[in-house]
Amino acid sequence: MTLPLVLTACGGSSHRDARVVSAPVQAAFATGPIYSACRASDREASNRQLCGCIQAVADRELSSRDENRIAGFFNDPEEAHAVKISDTSANDAFWDRYRDFIGVARRTCS
């Protein structure tokens, strides 16, 4: 994945030349409830960098209430399933936010 960066060449003259350069995306790193749950899980892929990136996405995309609820899914996957199949509008709205968060996290942290 690349992110175009606009770089301005600063030479000795007053003229500035802007160029677009592709550079690798560097994912942010954060700690919080999802990071902690991810690190405590027994999943082989739950390394410090990946869990920190997922938490950084959560911080941008979710409320703290949603973060805490999702963190619980690491310890109790059955709860995630129960929410997914629930018929309440509140759970449907939460699941939409969760699905959107997962999509952003996959794109950002892969």
PDB file of C-alpha atoms in Angstrom, residues 1-101:
ATOM      1  CA  MET A   1       0.000   0.000   0.000  1.00  0.00           C
ATOM      2  CA  THR A   2       1.380   3.418  -0.832  1.00  0.00           C
ATOM      3  CA  LEU A   3       0.412   6.911   0.113  1.00  0.00           C
ATOM      4  CA  PRO A   4       1.202   9.830  -2.184  1.00  0.00           C
ATOM      5  CA  LEU A   5       3.180  12.458  -0.389  1.00  0.00           C
ATOM      6  CA  VAL A   6       3.614  15.956  -1.673  1.00  0.00           C
ATOM      7  CA  LEU A   7       7.180  17.020  -1.134  1.00  0.00           C
ATOM      8  CA  THR A   8       8.384  20.502  -1.711  1.00  0.00           C
ATOM      9  CA  ALA A   9      11.934  20.856  -2.900  1.00  0.00           C
ATOM     10  CA  CYS A  10      13.594  23.667  -1.010  1.00  0.00           C
ATOM     11  CA  GLY A  11      16.512  24.861  -3.055  1.00  0.00           C
ATOM     12  CA  GLY A  12      18.566  28.029  -2.856  1.00  0.00           C
ATOM     13  CA  SER A  13      16.094  29.987  -4.976  1.00  0.00           C
ATOM     14  CA  SER A  14      12.734  31.371  -3.972  1.00  0.00           C
ATOM     15  CA  HIS A  15      10.995  29.033  -6.453  1.00  0.00           C
ATOM     16  CA  ARG A  16       9.521  25.878  -4.893  1.00  0.00           C
ATOM     17  CA  ASP A  17       8.921  22.779  -6.973  1.00  0.00           C
ATOM     18  CA  ALA A  18       6.217  20.382  -5.719  1.00  0.00           C
ATOM     19  CA  ARG A  19       6.530  16.699  -6.598  1.00  0.00           C
ATOM     20  CA  VAL A  20       4.327  13.718  -5.782  1.00  0.00           C
ATOM     21  CA  VAL A  21       6.267  10.742  -4.463  1.00  0.00           C
ATOM     22  CA  SER A  22       4.950   7.356  -3.417  1.00  0.00           C
ATOM     23  CA  ALA A  23       6.063   6.129  -0.025  1.00  0.00           C
ATOM     24  CA  PRO A  24       4.992   3.203   2.162  1.00  0.00           C
ATOM     25  CA  VAL A  25       2.215   3.887   4.622  1.00  0.00           C
ATOM     26  CA  GLN A  26       3.373   3.780   8.192  1.00  0.00           C
ATOM     27  CA  ALA A  27       0.536   2.703  10.409  1.00  0.00           C
ATOM     28  CA  ALA A  28       0.017   4.515  13.678  1.00  0.00           C
ATOM     29  CA  PHE A  29       0.488   2.760  17.002  1.00  0.00           C
ATOM     30  CA  ALA A  30      -1.727   3.123  20.059  1.00  0.00           C
ATOM     31  CA  THR A  31      -2.573   1.335  23.273  1.00  0.00           C
ATOM     32  CA  GLY A  32      -6.016   0.872  24.757  1.00  0.00           C
ATOM     33  CA  PRO A  33      -8.656  -1.792  25.371  1.00  0.00           C
ATOM     34  CA  ILE A  34      -8.470  -3.395  21.944  1.00  0.00           C
ATOM     35  CA  TYR A  35      -4.655  -3.405  22.015  1.00  0.00           C
ATOM     36  CA  SER A  36      -4.677  -5.083  25.441  1.00  0.00           C
ATOM     37  CA  ALA A  37      -7.265  -7.680  24.426  1.00  0.00           C
ATOM     38  CA  CYS A  38      -5.436  -8.373  21.173  1.00  0.00           C
ATOM     39  CA  ARG A  39      -2.090  -8.855  22.948  1.00  0.00           C
ATOM     40  CA  ALA A  40      -3.667 -11.101  25.608  1.00  0.00           C
ATOM     41  CA  SER A  41      -5.340 -13.305  23.017  1.00  0.00           C
ATOM     42  CA  ASP A  42      -3.834 -16.620  22.013  1.00  0.00           C
ATOM     43  CA  ARG A  43      -3.887 -15.773  18.322  1.00  0.00           C
ATOM     44  CA  GLU A  44      -0.537 -16.331  16.641  1.00  0.00           C
ATOM     45  CA  ALA A  45      -0.718 -13.079  14.649  1.00  0.00           C
ATOM     46  CA  SER A  46      -1.330 -10.883  17.691  1.00  0.00           C
ATOM     47  CA  ASN A  47       1.991  -9.093  17.724  1.00  0.00           C
ATOM     48  CA  ARG A  48       2.677  -5.680  19.261  1.00  0.00           C
ATOM     49  CA  GLN A  49       2.737  -3.814  15.938  1.00  0.00           C
ATOM     50  CA  LEU A  50      -0.503  -5.289  14.569  1.00  0.00           C
ATOM     51  CA  CYS A  51      -2.415  -4.856  17.838  1.00  0.00           C
ATOM     52  CA  GLY A  52      -1.169  -1.262  18.147  1.00  0.00           C
ATOM     53  CA  CYS A  53      -2.249  -0.479  14.603  1.00  0.00           C
ATOM     54  CA  ILE A  54      -5.713  -1.949  15.166  1.00  0.00           C
ATOM     55  CA  GLN A  55      -6.053   0.147  18.342  1.00  0.00           C
ATOM     56  CA  ALA A  56      -4.998   3.299  16.463  1.00  0.00           C
ATOM     57  CA  VAL A  57      -7.728   2.636  13.883  1.00  0.00           C
ATOM     58  CA  ALA A  58     -10.232   2.030  16.682  1.00  0.00           C
ATOM     59  CA  ASP A  59      -9.284   5.343  18.291  1.00  0.00           C
ATOM     60  CA  ARG A  60     -10.057   7.128  15.014  1.00  0.00           C
ATOM     61  CA  GLU A  61     -13.164   5.177  14.027  1.00  0.00           C
ATOM     62  CA  LEU A  62     -14.995   4.163  17.218  1.00  0.00           C
ATOM     63  CA  SER A  63     -16.403   5.542  20.426  1.00  0.00           C
ATOM     64  CA  SER A  64     -14.772   4.349  23.652  1.00  0.00           C
ATOM     65  CA  ARG A  65     -17.942   2.384  24.387  1.00  0.00           C
ATOM     66  CA  ASP A  66     -17.662   0.518  21.064  1.00  0.00           C
ATOM     67  CA  GLU A  67     -13.931  -0.068  21.671  1.00  0.00           C
ATOM     68  CA  ASN A  68     -14.642  -1.695  25.032  1.00  0.00           C
ATOM     69  CA  ARG A  69     -17.403  -3.823  23.570  1.00  0.00           C
ATOM     70  CA  ILE A  70     -15.194  -5.023  20.733  1.00  0.00           C
ATOM     71  CA  ALA A  71     -12.330  -5.737  23.143  1.00  0.00           C
ATOM     72  CA  GLY A  72     -14.674  -8.183  24.854  1.00  0.00           C
ATOM     73  CA  PHE A  73     -15.016 -10.143  21.612  1.00  0.00           C
ATOM     74  CA  PHE A  74     -11.398 -11.305  21.950  1.00  0.00           C
ATOM     75  CA  ASN A  75     -12.249 -13.189  25.150  1.00  0.00           C
ATOM     76  CA  ASP A  76     -15.775 -14.167  24.175  1.00  0.00           C
ATOM     77  CA  PRO A  77     -16.241 -14.724  20.425  1.00  0.00           C
ATOM     78  CA  GLU A  78     -19.713 -16.108  21.177  1.00  0.00           C
ATOM     79  CA  GLU A  79     -20.733 -12.577  22.185  1.00  0.00           C
ATOM     80  CA  ALA A  80     -19.779 -11.282  18.732  1.00  0.00           C
ATOM     81  CA  HIS A  81     -21.934 -13.974  17.156  1.00  0.00           C
ATOM     82  CA  ALA A  82     -24.860 -13.140  19.455  1.00  0.00           C
ATOM     83  CA  VAL A  83     -24.638  -9.461  18.483  1.00  0.00           C
ATOM     84  CA  LYS A  84     -24.429 -10.311  14.785  1.00  0.00           C
ATOM     85  CA  ILE A  85     -27.581 -12.445  14.808  1.00  0.00           C
ATOM     86  CA  SER A  86     -29.512 -10.160  17.154  1.00  0.00           C
ATOM     87  CA  ASP A  87     -32.670  -8.475  15.875  1.00  0.00           C
ATOM     88  CA  THR A  88     -32.359  -5.187  17.755  1.00  0.00           C
ATOM     89  CA  SER A  89     -31.754  -1.937  15.910  1.00  0.00           C
ATOM     90  CA  ALA A  90     -29.044  -0.976  18.440  1.00  0.00           C
ATOM     91  CA  ASN A  91     -27.116  -4.177  17.766  1.00  0.00           C
ATOM     92  CA  ASP A  92     -27.618  -3.794  14.019  1.00  0.00           C
ATOM     93  CA  ALA A  93     -26.171  -0.264  14.175  1.00  0.00           C
ATOM     94  CA  PHE A  94     -23.267  -1.467  16.319  1.00  0.00           C
ATOM     95  CA  TRP A  95     -22.568  -4.332  13.922  1.00  0.00           C
ATOM     96  CA  ASP A  96     -22.468  -1.898  10.986  1.00  0.00           C
ATOM     97  CA  ARG A  97     -19.892   0.223  12.859  1.00  0.00           C
ATOM     98  CA  TYR A  98     -17.935  -2.916  13.758  1.00  0.00           C
ATOM     99  CA  ARG A  99     -17.913  -4.152  10.151  1.00  0.00           C
ATOM    100  CA  ASP A 100     -16.767  -0.723   8.916  1.00  0.00           C
ATOM    101  CA  PHE A 101     -14.026  -0.657  11.571  1.00  0.00           C
TER     102      PHE A 101
END
